[in-house]
Coordinates of C-alpha atoms and ligand atoms in Angstrom, one line a residue:
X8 CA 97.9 65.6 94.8
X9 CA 98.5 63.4 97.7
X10 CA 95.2 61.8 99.1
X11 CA 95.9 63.3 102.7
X12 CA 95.7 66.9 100.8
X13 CA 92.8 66.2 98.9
X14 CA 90.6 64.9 101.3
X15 CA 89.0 67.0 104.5
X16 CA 90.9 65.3 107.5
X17 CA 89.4 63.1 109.8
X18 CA 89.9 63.6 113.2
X19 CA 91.4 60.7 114.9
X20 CA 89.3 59.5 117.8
X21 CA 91.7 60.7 121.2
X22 CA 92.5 57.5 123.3
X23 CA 93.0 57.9 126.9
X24 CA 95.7 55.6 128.2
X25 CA 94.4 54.7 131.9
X26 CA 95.8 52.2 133.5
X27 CA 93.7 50.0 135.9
X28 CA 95.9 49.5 138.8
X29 CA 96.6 53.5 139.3
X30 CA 92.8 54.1 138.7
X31 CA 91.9 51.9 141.3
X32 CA 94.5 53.2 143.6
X33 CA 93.2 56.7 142.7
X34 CA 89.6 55.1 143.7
X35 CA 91.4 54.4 146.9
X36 CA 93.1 57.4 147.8
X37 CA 89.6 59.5 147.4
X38 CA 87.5 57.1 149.8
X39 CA 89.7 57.9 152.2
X40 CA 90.2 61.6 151.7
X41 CA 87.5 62.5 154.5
X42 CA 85.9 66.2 153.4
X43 CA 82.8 66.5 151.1
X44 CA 83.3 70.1 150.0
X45 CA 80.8 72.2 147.9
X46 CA 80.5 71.2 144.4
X47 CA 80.9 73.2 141.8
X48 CA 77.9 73.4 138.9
X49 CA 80.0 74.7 136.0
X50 CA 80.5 72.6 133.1
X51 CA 83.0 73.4 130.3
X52 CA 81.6 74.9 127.2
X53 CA 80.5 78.2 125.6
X54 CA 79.5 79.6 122.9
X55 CA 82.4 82.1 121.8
X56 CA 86.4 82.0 120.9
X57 CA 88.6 84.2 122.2
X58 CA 88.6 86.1 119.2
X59 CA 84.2 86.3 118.9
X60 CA 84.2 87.3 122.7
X61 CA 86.8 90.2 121.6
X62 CA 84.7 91.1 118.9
X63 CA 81.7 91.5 120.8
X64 CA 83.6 93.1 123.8
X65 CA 85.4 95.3 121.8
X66 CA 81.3 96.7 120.7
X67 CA 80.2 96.6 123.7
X68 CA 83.4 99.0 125.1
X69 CA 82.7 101.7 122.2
X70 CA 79.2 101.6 122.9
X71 CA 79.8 102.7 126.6
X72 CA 82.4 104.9 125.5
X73 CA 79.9 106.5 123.3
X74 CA 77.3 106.6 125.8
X75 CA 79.3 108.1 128.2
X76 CA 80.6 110.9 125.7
X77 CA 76.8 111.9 124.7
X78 CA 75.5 112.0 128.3
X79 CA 78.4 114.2 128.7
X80 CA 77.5 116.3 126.0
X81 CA 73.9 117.0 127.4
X82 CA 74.7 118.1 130.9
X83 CA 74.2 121.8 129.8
X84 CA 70.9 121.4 128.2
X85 CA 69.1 118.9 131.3
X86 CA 67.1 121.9 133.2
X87 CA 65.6 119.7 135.6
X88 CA 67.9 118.6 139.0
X89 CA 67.4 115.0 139.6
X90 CA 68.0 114.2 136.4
X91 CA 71.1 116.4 135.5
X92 CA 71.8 114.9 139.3
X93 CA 71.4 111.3 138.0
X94 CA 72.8 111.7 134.6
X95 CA 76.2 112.7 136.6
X96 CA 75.6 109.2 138.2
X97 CA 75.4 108.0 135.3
X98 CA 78.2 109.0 133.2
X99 CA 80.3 107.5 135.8
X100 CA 78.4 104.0 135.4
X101 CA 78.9 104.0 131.4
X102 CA 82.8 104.9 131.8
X103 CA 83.4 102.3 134.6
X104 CA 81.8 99.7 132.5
X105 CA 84.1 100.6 129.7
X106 CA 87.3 100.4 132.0
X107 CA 86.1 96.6 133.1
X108 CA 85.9 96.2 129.5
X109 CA 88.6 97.5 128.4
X110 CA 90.5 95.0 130.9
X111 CA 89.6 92.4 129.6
X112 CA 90.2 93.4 126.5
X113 CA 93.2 93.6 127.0
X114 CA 94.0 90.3 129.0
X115 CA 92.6 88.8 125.6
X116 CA 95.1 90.3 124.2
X117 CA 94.3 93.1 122.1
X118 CA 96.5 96.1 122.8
X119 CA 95.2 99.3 124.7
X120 CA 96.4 101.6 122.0
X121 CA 93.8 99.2 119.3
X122 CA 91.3 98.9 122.0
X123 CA 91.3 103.2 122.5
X124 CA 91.2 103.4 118.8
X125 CA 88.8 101.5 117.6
X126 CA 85.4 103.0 116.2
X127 CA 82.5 102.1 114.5
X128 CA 80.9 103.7 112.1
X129 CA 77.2 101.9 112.6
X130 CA 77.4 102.8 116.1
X131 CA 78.2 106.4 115.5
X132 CA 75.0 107.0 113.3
X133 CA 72.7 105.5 116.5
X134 CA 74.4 107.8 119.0
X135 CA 74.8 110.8 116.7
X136 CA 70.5 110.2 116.4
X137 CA 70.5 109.6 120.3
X138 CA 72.1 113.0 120.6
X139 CA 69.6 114.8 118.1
X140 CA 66.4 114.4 121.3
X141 CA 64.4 117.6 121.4
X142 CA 64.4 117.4 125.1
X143 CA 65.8 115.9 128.3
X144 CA 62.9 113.3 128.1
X145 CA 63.8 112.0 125.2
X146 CA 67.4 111.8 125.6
X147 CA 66.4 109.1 128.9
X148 CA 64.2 107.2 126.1
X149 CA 67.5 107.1 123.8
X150 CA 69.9 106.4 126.0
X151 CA 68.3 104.3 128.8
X152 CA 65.3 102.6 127.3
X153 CA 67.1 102.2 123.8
X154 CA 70.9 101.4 124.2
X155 CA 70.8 100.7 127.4
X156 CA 68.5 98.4 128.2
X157 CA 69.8 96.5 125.1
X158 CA 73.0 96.0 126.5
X159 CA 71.5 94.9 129.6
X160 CA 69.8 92.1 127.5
X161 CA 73.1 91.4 125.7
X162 CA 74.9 91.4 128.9
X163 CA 73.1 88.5 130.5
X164 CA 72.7 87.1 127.5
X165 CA 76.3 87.0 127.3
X166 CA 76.8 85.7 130.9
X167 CA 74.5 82.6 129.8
X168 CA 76.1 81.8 126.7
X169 CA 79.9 81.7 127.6
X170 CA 82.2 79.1 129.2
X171 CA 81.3 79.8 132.7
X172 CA 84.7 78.0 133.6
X173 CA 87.1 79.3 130.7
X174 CA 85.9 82.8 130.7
X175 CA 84.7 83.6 134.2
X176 CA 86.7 87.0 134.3
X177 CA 83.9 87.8 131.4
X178 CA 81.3 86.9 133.4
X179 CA 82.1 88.7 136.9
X180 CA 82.9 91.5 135.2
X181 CA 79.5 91.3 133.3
X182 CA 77.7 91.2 136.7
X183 CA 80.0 93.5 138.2
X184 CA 78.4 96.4 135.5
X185 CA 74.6 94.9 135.9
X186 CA 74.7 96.1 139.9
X187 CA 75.2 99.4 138.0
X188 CA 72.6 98.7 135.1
X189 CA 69.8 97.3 136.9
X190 CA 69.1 100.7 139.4
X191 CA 70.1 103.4 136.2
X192 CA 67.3 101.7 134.4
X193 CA 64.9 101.3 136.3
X194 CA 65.0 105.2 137.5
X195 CA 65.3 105.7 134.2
X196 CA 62.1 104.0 133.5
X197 CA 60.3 105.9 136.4
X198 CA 61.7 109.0 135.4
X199 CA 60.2 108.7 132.2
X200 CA 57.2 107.9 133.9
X201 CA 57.7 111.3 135.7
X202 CA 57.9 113.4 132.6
X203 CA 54.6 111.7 131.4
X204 CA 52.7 112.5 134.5
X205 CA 54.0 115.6 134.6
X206 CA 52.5 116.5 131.2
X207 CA 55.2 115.4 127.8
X208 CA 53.6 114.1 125.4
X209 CA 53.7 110.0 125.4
X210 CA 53.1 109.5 122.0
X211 CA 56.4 111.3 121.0
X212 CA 58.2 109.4 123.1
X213 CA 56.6 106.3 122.0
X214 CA 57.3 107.4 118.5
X215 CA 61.0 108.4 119.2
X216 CA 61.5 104.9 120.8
X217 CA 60.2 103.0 118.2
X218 CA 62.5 105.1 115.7
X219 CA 65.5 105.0 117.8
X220 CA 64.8 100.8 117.9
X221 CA 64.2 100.0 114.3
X222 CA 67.9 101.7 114.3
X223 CA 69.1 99.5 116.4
X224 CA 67.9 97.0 114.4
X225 CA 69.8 98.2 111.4
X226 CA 72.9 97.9 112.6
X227 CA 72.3 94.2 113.9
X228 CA 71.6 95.4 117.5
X229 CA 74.2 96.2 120.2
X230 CA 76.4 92.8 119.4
X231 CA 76.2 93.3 115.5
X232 CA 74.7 89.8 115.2
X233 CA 71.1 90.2 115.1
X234 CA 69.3 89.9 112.0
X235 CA 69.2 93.3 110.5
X236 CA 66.4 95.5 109.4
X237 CA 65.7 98.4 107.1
X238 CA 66.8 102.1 108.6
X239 CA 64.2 104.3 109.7
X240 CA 63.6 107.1 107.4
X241 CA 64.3 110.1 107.5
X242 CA 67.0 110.4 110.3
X243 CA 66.8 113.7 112.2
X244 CA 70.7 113.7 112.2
X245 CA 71.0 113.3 108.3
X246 CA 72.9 116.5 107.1
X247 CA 72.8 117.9 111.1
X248 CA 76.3 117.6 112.8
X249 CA 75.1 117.6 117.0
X250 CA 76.3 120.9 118.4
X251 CA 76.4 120.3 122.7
X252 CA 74.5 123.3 124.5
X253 CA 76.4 126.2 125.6
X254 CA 74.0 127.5 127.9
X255 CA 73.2 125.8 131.6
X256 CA 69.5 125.4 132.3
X257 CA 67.1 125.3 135.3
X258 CA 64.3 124.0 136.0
X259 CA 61.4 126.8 137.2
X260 CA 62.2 125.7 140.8
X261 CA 65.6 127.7 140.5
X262 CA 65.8 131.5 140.9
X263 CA 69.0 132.1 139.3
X264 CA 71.7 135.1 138.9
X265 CA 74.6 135.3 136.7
X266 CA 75.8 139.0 137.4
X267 CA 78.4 138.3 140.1
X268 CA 79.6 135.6 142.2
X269 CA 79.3 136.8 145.2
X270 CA 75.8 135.7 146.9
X271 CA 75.5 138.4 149.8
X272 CA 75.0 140.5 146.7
X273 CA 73.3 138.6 144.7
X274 CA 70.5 138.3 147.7
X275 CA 70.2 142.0 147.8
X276 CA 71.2 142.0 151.5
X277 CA 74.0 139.9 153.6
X278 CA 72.0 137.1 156.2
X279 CA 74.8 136.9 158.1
X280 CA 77.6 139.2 159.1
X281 CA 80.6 139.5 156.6
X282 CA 83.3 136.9 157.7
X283 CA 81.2 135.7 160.4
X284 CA 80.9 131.8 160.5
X285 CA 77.6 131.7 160.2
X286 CA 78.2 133.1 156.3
X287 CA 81.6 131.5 155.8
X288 CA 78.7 128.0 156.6
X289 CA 76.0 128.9 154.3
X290 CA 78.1 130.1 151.7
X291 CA 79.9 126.8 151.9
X292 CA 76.8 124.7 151.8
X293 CA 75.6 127.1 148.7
X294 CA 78.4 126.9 146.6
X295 CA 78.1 123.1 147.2
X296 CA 74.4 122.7 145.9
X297 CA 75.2 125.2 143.1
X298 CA 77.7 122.7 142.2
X299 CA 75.6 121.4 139.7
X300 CA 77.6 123.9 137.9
X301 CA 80.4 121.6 137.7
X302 CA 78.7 118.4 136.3
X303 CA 77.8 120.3 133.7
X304 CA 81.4 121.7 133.7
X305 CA 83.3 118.1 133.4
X306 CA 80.2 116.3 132.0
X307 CA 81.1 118.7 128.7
X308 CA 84.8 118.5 129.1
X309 CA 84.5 114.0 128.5
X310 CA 82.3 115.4 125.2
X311 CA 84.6 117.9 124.4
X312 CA 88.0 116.2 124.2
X313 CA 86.7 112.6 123.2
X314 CA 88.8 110.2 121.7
X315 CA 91.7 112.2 122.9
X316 CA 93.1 109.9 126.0
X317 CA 90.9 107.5 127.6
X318 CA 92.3 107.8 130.7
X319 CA 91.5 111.3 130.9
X320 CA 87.8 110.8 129.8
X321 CA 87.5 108.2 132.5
X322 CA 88.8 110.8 135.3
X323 CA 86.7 113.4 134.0
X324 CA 83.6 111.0 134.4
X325 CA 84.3 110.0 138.2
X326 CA 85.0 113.8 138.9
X327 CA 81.4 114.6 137.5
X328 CA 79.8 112.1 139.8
X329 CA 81.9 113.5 142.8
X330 CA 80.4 116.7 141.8
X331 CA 76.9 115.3 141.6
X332 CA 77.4 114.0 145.2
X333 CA 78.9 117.2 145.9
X334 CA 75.5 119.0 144.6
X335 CA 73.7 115.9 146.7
X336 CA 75.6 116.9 149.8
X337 CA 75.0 120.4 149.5
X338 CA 71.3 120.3 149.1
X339 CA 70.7 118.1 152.2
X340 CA 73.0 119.8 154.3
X341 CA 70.7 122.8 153.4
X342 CA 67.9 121.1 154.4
X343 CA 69.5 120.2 157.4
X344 CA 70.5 123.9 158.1
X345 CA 66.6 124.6 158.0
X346 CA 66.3 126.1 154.3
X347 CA 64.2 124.5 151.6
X348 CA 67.4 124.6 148.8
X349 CA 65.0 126.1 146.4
X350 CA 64.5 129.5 148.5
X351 CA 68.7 130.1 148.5
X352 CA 69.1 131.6 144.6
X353 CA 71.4 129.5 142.2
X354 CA 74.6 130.9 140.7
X355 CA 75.0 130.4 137.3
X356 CA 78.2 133.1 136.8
X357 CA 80.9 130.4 136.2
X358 CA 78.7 128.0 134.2
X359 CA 77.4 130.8 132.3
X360 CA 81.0 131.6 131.0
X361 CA 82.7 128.0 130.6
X362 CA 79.6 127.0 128.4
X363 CA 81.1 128.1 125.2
X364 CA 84.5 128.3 126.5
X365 CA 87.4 125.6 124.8
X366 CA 87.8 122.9 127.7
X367 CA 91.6 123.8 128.1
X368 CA 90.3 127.2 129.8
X369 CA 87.5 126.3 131.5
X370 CA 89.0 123.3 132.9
X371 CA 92.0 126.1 133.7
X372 CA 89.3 127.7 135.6
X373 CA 87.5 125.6 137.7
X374 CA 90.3 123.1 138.6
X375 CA 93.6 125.4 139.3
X376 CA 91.3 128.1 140.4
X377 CA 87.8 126.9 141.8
X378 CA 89.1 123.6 143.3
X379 CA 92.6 124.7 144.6
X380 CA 91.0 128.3 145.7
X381 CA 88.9 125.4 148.1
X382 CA 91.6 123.8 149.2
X383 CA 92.9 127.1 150.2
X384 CA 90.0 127.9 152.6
X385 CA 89.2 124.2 153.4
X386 CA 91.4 123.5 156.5
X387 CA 90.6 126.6 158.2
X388 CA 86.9 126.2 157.7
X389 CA 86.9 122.4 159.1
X390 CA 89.6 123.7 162.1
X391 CA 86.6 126.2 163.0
X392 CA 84.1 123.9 162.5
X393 CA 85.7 121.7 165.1
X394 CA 86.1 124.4 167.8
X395 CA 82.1 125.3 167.1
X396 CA 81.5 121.8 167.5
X397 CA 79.2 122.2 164.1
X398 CA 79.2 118.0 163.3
X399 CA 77.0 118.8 160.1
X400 CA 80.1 120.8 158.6
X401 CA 82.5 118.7 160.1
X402 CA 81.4 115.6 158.5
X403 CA 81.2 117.2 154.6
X404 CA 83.6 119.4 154.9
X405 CA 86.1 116.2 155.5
X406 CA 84.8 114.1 153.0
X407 CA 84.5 117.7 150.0
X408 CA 88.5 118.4 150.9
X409 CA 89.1 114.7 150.5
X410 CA 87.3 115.1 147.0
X411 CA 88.8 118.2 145.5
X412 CA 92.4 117.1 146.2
X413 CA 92.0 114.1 144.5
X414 CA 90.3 116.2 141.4
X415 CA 93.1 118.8 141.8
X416 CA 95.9 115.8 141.2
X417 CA 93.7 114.1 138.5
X418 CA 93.6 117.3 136.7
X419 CA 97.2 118.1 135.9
X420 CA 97.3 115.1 134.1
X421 CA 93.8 115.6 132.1
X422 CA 95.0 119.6 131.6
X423 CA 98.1 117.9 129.5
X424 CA 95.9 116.6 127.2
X425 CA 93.4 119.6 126.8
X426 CA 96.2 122.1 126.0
X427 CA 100.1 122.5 125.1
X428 CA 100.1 125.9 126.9
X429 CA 102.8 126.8 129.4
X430 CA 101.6 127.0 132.9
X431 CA 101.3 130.9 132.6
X432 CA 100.5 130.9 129.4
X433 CA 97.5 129.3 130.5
X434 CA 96.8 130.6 133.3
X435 CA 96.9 134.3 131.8
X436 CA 94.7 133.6 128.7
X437 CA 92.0 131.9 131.6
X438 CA 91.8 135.3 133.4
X439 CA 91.3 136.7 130.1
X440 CA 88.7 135.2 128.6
X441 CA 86.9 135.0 132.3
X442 CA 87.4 139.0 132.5
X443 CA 85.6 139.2 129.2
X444 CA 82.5 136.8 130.6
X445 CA 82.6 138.8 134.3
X446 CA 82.5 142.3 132.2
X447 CA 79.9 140.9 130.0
X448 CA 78.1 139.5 132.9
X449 CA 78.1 142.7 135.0
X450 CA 80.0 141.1 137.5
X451 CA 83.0 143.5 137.4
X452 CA 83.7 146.7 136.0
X453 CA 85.8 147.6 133.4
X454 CA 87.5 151.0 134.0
X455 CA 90.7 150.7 132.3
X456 CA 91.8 149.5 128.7
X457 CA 94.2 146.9 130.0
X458 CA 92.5 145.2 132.4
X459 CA 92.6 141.3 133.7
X460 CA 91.3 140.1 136.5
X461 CA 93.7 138.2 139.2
X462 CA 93.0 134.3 140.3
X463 CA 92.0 135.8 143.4
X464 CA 89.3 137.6 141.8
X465 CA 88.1 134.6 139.9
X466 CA 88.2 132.3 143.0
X467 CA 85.9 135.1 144.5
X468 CA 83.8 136.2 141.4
X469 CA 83.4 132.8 140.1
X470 CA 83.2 130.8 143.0
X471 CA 83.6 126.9 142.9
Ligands
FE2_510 FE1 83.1 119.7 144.2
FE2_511 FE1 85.8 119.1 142.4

């Protein structure tokens, strides 16, 4: 062995080669240069390497990803508004903290194929035990209070502890997701607060916190670098695979109806003359509120086809928080009409049937038929509107069509990777299966053997 190999090697000090005369001149030049601009405080120097910041960006992607996915998967099973309201917020926040993520991923050079692809297996067992909460409560405690808030930590953590002048696209980005974190958790917090006051038990929520944190721990917290601790025992998911709700819940404020989709019948007795604009309006602003139909809808389509096409899961989440304002919209706009929301009865006939449905046909469903039987209807509505000089309608109505054709052009592409059905195929096997659920329901009448009801009858029956 040579003594160069067999010896660690010693860095050679690095020698700077200034020379005195073009220093000085240097020296000179800046005397003269007359403008004292700001100056900036960043030094060099961080904590991480390229490849440590991937590693811990790459977590902190799934983990949003994954958060994303389960508040998806509980948007059937919330009964009380805000919260399913928020929660449709919210799945929007988790997924657009993923895409900045995800970015930068990708600028550090891992490819978006790896980057969709990856999974962790640690991280699976603390969502899968998110998802097992007995209750709405509980799943805020998980989600928010739990993960959450320990990525909040990790966040600024993370914004303190790397190069501030190497990796500032890291650190804007990290910012960028905290305008996001800090107002989800702290009505997170106070919604918790809310269910307390309003009579769940604090002590199992306590509990549930404290078990849902000592998992954290296990798995070395939400970078995979804290010290680790023993697994809580037992695990409420051990040996139970998480099955999403089927069935769309209320809270007792709601008086709901399932048996058609029509809301003159549903009422018992018309307000308004048929076709009249006065109930071409309020069935408008109703079918808006009662819109919370369709965050449940999309929230379960992200849960439903995750993992298969980020993209797609990323669409689905901004349409669920267009439909949350959409519910938001409608409810004021209500109150602005003169109705307390609460007095106008909730539909539940579409939800009611797309619960248990496969995504391909519900999506079917409420995108080529709910929000392109809108579209249909939408011009006219706004060109009356204008000629009644009704501002309230004016106003939501613009912004709503803006909406749904957006959702109807994001949802070709999402359809492709929900089904390999033809167009009719599709199409066809949607009325199907929603003749079934409307026959079921009591909302139509089956006379004959063969019978499937047309797209017309669905945009009707069901109503988006
Ligand atoms: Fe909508
Ligand atoms: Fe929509």
């Amino acid at each position: 062995m040579t003594p160069e190999s067999n010896s660690p090697s010693v860095p050679t000090p690095l020698v700077s080669a200034s020379r005195p005369d073009e220093r000085a001149a240097a020296a000179d030049r800046s005397r003269a240069y007359p403008f004292r601009f700001p100056r900036d405080p960043r030094h060099l120097g961080g904590k991480f390497s390229v490849a440590e910041n991937a590693r811990r960006l790459t977590r902190f992607f799934y983990l949003e990803r994954r958060l994303m996915q389960a508040l998806g998967a509980w948007t059937l099973s919330i009964p009380e508004f805000e919260v399913k309201l928020e929660t449709g917020r919210h799945i929007f926040y988790h997924a657009d903290a993923a895409r900045f993520i995800r970015e930068r991923l990708h600028e550090q050079e891992l490819r978006l194929a790896d980057i969709d692809a990856h999974r962790d297996a640690e991280i699976d067992v603390l969502i899968e035990e998110i998802l097992h909460a007995s209750n709405a409560a509980e799943l805020l405690v998980g989600i928010h209070q739990v993960a959450g808030r320990a990525l909040e930590t990790a966040y600024r953590h993370h914004i303190d502890d790397t190069d501030p002048v190497t990796d500032t696209p890291t650190v804007r980005l990290f910012k960028r997701i905290l305008t996001d974190y800090e107002p989800m958790l702290e009505w997170a917090n106070r919604a918790i607060d809310a269910y307390i006051q309003g009579g769940v038990d604090e002590a199992s929520l306590t509990g549930w916190r404290w078990h849902l944190q000592r998992l954290l721990t296990h798995i070395g917290g939400v970078t995979g670098s804290d010290p680790r601790g023993e697994a809580p025992k037992p695990l409420r998911s051990a040996g139970h695979e998480f099955k999403r709700g089927t069935i769309p819940l209320r809270d007792n404020r709601f008086d709901t109806f399932k048996n058609t989709g029509d809301y003159d019948t549903a009422d018992g007795q018309a307000r308004f003359e048929k076709d009249s604009y006065e109930n071409i309006r309020l069935r408008f602003l109703r079918t808006q509120r009662d819109e919370v139909d369709a965050i449940e809808a999309f929230g379960t389509f992200i849960w439903d086809i995750r993992f298969k096409d980020f993209q797609s899961e990323y669409d689905l989440a901004r349409i669920t928080w267009d439909e949350a304002r959409h519910t938001e919209i409608g409810h004021r706009a209500l109150q602005a009409a003169g109705y307390d929301p609460f007095e106008l009865r909730n539909r539940l006939t579409g939800s009611t049937c797309r619960g248990p449905m496969d995504p391909a046909f519900a999506m079917a469903e409420i995108n080529l038929f709910g929000e392109v039987g809108v579209l249909k209807t939408i011009n006219g509505l706004i060109q009356t509107a204008a000629e009644k000089e009704d501002a309230l309608m004016l106003h939501i109505a613009d912004y709503i069509r803006a909406d749904e054709r957006t959702h109807v052009r994001k949802g070709t592409k999402i359809l492709k990777c929900m089904t390999s059905l033809s167009a009719q195929d599709l199409e066809l096997r949607t009325r199907q299966l929603f003749t079934e659920c409307l026959v079921s329901l009591g909302a139509i009448k089956s006379d004959m053997d063969v019978f499937t009801v047309s797209r017309e009858d669905i945009e009707h029956l069901v109503g988006e």
